mmCIF file of C-alpha atoms in Angstrom:
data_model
loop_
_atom_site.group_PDB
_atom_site.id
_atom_site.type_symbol
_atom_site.label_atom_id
_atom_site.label_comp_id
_atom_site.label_asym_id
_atom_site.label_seq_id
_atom_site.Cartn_x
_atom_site.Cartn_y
_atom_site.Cartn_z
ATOM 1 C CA UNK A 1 10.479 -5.716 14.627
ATOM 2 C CA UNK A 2 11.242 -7.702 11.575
ATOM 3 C CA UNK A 3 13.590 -10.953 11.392
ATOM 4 C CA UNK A 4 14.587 -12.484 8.938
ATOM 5 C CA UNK A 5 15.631 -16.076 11.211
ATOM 6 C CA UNK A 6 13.684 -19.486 10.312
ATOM 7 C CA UNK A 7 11.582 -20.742 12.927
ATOM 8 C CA UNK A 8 11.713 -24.118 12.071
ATOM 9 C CA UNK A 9 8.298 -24.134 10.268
ATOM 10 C CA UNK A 10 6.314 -22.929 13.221
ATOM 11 C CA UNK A 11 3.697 -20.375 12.811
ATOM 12 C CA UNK A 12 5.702 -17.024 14.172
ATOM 13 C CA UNK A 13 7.236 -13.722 13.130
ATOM 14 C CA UNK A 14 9.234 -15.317 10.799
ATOM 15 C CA UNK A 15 8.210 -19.008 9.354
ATOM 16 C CA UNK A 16 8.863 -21.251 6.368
ATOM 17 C CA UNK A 17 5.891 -21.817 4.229
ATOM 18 C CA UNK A 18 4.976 -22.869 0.674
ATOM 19 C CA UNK A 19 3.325 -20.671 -2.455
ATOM 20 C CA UNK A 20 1.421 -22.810 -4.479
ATOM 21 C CA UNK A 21 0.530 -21.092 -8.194
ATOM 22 C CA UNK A 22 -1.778 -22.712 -11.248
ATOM 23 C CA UNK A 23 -2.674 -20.411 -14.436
ATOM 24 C CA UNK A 24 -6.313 -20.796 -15.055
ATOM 25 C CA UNK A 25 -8.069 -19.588 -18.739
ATOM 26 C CA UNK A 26 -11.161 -21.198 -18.421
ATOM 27 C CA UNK A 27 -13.344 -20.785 -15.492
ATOM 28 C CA UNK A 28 -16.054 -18.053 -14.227
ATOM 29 C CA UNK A 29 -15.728 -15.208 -11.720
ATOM 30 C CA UNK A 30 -18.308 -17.347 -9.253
ATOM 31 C CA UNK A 31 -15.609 -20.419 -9.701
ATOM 32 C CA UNK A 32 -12.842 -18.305 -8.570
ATOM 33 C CA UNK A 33 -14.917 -17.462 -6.172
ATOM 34 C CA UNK A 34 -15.662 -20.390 -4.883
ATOM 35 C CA UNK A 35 -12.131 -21.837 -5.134
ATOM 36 C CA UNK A 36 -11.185 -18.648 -2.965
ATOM 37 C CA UNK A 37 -13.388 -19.823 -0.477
ATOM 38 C CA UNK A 38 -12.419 -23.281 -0.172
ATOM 39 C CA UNK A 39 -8.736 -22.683 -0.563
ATOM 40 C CA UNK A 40 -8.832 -20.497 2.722
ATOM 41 C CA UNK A 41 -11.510 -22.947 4.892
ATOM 42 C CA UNK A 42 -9.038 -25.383 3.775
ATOM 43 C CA UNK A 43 -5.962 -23.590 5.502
ATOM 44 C CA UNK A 44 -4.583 -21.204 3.226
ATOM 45 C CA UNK A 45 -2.954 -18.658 4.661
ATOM 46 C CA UNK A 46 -3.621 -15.791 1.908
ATOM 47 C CA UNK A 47 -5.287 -17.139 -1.258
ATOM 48 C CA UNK A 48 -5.473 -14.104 -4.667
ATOM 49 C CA UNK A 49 -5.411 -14.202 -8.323
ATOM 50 C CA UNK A 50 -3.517 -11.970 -10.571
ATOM 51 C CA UNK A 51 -4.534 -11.226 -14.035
ATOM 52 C CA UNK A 52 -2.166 -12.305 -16.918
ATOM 53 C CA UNK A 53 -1.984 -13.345 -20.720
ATOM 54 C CA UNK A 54 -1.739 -16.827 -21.408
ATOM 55 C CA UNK A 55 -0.895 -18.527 -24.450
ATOM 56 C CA UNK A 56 -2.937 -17.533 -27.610
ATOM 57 C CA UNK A 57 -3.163 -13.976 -26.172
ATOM 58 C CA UNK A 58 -6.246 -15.520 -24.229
ATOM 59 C CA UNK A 59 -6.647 -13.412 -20.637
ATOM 60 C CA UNK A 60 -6.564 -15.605 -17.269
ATOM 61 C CA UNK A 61 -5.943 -15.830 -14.006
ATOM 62 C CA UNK A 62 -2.978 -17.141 -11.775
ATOM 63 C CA UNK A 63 -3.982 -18.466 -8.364
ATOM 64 C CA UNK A 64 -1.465 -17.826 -6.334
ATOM 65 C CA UNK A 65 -1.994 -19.631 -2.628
ATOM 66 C CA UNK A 66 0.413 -19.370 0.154
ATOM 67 C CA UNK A 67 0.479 -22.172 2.680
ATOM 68 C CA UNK A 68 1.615 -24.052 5.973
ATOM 69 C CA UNK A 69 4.491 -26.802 4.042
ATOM 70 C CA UNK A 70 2.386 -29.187 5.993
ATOM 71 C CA UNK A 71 -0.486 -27.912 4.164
ATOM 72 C CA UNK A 72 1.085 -28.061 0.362
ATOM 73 C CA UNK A 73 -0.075 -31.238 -0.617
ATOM 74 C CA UNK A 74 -4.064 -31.063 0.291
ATOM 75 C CA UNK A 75 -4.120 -27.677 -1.066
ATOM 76 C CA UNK A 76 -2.578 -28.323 -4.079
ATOM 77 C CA UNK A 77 -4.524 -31.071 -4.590
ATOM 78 C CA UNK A 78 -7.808 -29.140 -3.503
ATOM 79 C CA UNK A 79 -6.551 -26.670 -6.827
ATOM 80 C CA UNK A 80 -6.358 -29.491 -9.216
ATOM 81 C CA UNK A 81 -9.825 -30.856 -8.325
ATOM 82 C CA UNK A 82 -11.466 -27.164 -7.984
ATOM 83 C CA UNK A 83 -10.384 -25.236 -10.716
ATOM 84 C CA UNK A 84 -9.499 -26.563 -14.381
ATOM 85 C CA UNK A 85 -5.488 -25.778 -14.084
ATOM 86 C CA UNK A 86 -3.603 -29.483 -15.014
ATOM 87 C CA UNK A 87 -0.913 -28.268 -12.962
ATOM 88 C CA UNK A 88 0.573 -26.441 -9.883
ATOM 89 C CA UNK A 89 3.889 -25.113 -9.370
ATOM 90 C CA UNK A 90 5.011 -25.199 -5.471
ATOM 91 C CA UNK A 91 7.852 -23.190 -4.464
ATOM 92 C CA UNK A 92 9.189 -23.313 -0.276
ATOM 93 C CA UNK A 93 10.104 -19.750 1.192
ATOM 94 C CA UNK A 94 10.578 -17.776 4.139
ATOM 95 C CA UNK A 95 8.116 -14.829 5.004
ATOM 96 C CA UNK A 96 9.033 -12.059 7.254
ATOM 97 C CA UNK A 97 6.205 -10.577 9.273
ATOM 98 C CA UNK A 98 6.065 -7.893 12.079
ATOM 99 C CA UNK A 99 5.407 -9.169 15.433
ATOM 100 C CA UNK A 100 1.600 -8.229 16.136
ATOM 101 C CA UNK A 101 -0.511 -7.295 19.094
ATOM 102 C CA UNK A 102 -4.489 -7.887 19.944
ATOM 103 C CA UNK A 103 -6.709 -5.812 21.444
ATOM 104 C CA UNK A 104 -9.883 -5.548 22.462
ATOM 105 C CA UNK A 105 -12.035 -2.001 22.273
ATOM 106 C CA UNK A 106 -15.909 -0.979 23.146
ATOM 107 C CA UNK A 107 -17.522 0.690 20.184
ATOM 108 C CA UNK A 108 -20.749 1.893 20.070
ATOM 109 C CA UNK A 109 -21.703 -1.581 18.063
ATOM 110 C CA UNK A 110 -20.086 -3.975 20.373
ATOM 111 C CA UNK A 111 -16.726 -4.928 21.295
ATOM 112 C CA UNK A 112 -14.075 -6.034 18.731
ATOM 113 C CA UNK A 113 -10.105 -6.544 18.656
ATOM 114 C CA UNK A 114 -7.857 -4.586 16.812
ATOM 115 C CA UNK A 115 -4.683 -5.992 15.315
ATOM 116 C CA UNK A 116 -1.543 -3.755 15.968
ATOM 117 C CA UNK A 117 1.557 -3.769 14.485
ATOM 118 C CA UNK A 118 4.092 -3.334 17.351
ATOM 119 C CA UNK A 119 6.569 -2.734 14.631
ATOM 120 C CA UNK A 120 5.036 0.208 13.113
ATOM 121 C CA UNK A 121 1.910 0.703 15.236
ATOM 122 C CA UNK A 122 -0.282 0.506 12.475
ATOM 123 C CA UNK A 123 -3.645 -1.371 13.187
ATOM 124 C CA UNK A 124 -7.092 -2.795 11.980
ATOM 125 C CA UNK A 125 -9.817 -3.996 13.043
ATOM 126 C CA UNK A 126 -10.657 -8.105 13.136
ATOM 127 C CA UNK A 127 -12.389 -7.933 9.518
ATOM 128 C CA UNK A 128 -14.682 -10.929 10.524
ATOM 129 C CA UNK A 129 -15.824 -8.715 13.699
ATOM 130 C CA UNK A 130 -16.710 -5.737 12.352
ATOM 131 C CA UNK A 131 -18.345 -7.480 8.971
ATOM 132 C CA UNK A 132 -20.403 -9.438 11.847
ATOM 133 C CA UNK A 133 -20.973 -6.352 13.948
ATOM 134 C CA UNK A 134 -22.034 -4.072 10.725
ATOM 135 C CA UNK A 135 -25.270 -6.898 9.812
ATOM 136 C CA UNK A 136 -26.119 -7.216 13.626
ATOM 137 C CA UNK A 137 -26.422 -3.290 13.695
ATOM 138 C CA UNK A 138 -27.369 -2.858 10.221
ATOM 139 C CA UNK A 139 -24.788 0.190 9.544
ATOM 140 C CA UNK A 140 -22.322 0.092 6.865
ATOM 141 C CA UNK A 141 -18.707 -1.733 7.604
ATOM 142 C CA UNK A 142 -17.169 1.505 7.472
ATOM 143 C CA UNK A 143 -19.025 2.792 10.460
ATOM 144 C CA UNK A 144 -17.877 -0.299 12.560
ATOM 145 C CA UNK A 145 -13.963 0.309 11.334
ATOM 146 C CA UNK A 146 -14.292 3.695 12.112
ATOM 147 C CA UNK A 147 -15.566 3.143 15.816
ATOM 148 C CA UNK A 148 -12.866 0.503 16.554
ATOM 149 C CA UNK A 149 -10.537 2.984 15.174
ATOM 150 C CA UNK A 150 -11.452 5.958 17.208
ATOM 151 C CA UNK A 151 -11.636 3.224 20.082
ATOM 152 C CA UNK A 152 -8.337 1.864 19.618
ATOM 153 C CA UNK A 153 -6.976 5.556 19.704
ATOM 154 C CA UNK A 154 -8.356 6.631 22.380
ATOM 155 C CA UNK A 155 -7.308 3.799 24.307
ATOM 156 C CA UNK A 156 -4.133 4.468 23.463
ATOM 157 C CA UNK A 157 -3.931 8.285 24.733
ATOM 158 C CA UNK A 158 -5.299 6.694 27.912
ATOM 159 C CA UNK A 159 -2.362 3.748 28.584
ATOM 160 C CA UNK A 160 -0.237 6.897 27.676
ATOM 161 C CA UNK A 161 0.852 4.953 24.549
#
C-alpha cells in the first residue's frame, strides 16, 4: 500500500511536491492564524508551525507549508507578503502516502464520507462534514465523528469487510 515511485508530479499515492519554511519572531497568534488560513485557500496542501528559539534566545515560530511545485512560487510569495519572515527556504521532495478510499455513511445527523486507508484500514470522517453537520444539529463534533464511526463499522460487518 505504500510506494515509494515518482509520479511525475501528479497528485497520487506517491507525488513530488515542495516544503516551503520561513522563521517568524514577530507576529500574533490571530496573524498566524490568518496566514494559516490563506496559505491553505491558496492551495497548500498541509500548512503548521513549529515552535523554536531564534536568535537572541527570542521564541518563534517556523511555518512550515507543503505544496503542489506548481504551487511554490505564489505560496511563497503569499508568505513574504503575509507574515513578517524576509525569507523562505523551498526544498523539492517526494511524499509517500497510502492509497485511500471514500465512503459515504447515514448517521443520525446526515450523511457524510469517511476516508479509509486501504493500506491499514484506518479511517475518519470528512472533517469539513461533520464540523458542518455538528452546527446544523447543534451537538458537539464529537457526536457527529462518533456516528460516522459507528456507521462506517457497521457498514463494514455488512459488505462482510
Amino acid at each position: 500500500a505504500f510506494l515509494m515511485e515518482e509520479s511525475g508530479g501528479a497528485e497520487g499515492p506517491n507525488d513530488a511536491v515542495t516544503e516551503l519554511k520561513a522563521n517568524i519572531d514577530d507576529m500574533t497568534g490571530e496573524a498566524f492564524g490568518y496566514l494559516m488560513e490563506r496559505l491553505m485557500a491558496e492551495g497548500a496542501l498541509d500548512v503548521s508551525f513549529v515552535p523554536l528559539t531564534m536568535k537572541k534566545s527570542r521564541p518563534g515560530l517556523m511555518a512550515q507549508v507543503v505544496a503542489r511545485v506548481e504551487d511554490e512560487e505564489k505560496l511563497g510569495n503569499l508568505l513574504l507578503n503575509e507574515s513578517t519572515t524576509l525569507g523562505v527556504r523551498i526544498s523539492h521532495m517526494r511524499r509517500m502516502m497510502q492509497k485511500r478510499r471514500f465512503e459515504r455513511v447515514s448517521t443520525e445527523y446526515g450523511e457524510i464520507t469517511v476516508k479509509i486507508a486501504e493500506g491499514t484500514g484506518r479511517a475518519c470522517p470528512e472533517y469539513e462534514q461533520a464540523a458542518a453537520l455538528a452546527r446544523a444539529n447543534h451537538v458537539p463534533y464529537l457526536d457527529v465523528y462518533n456516528a460516522a464511526m459507528s456507521a462506517y463499522e457497521c457498514s463494514k460487518g455488512e459488505d462482510g469487510l
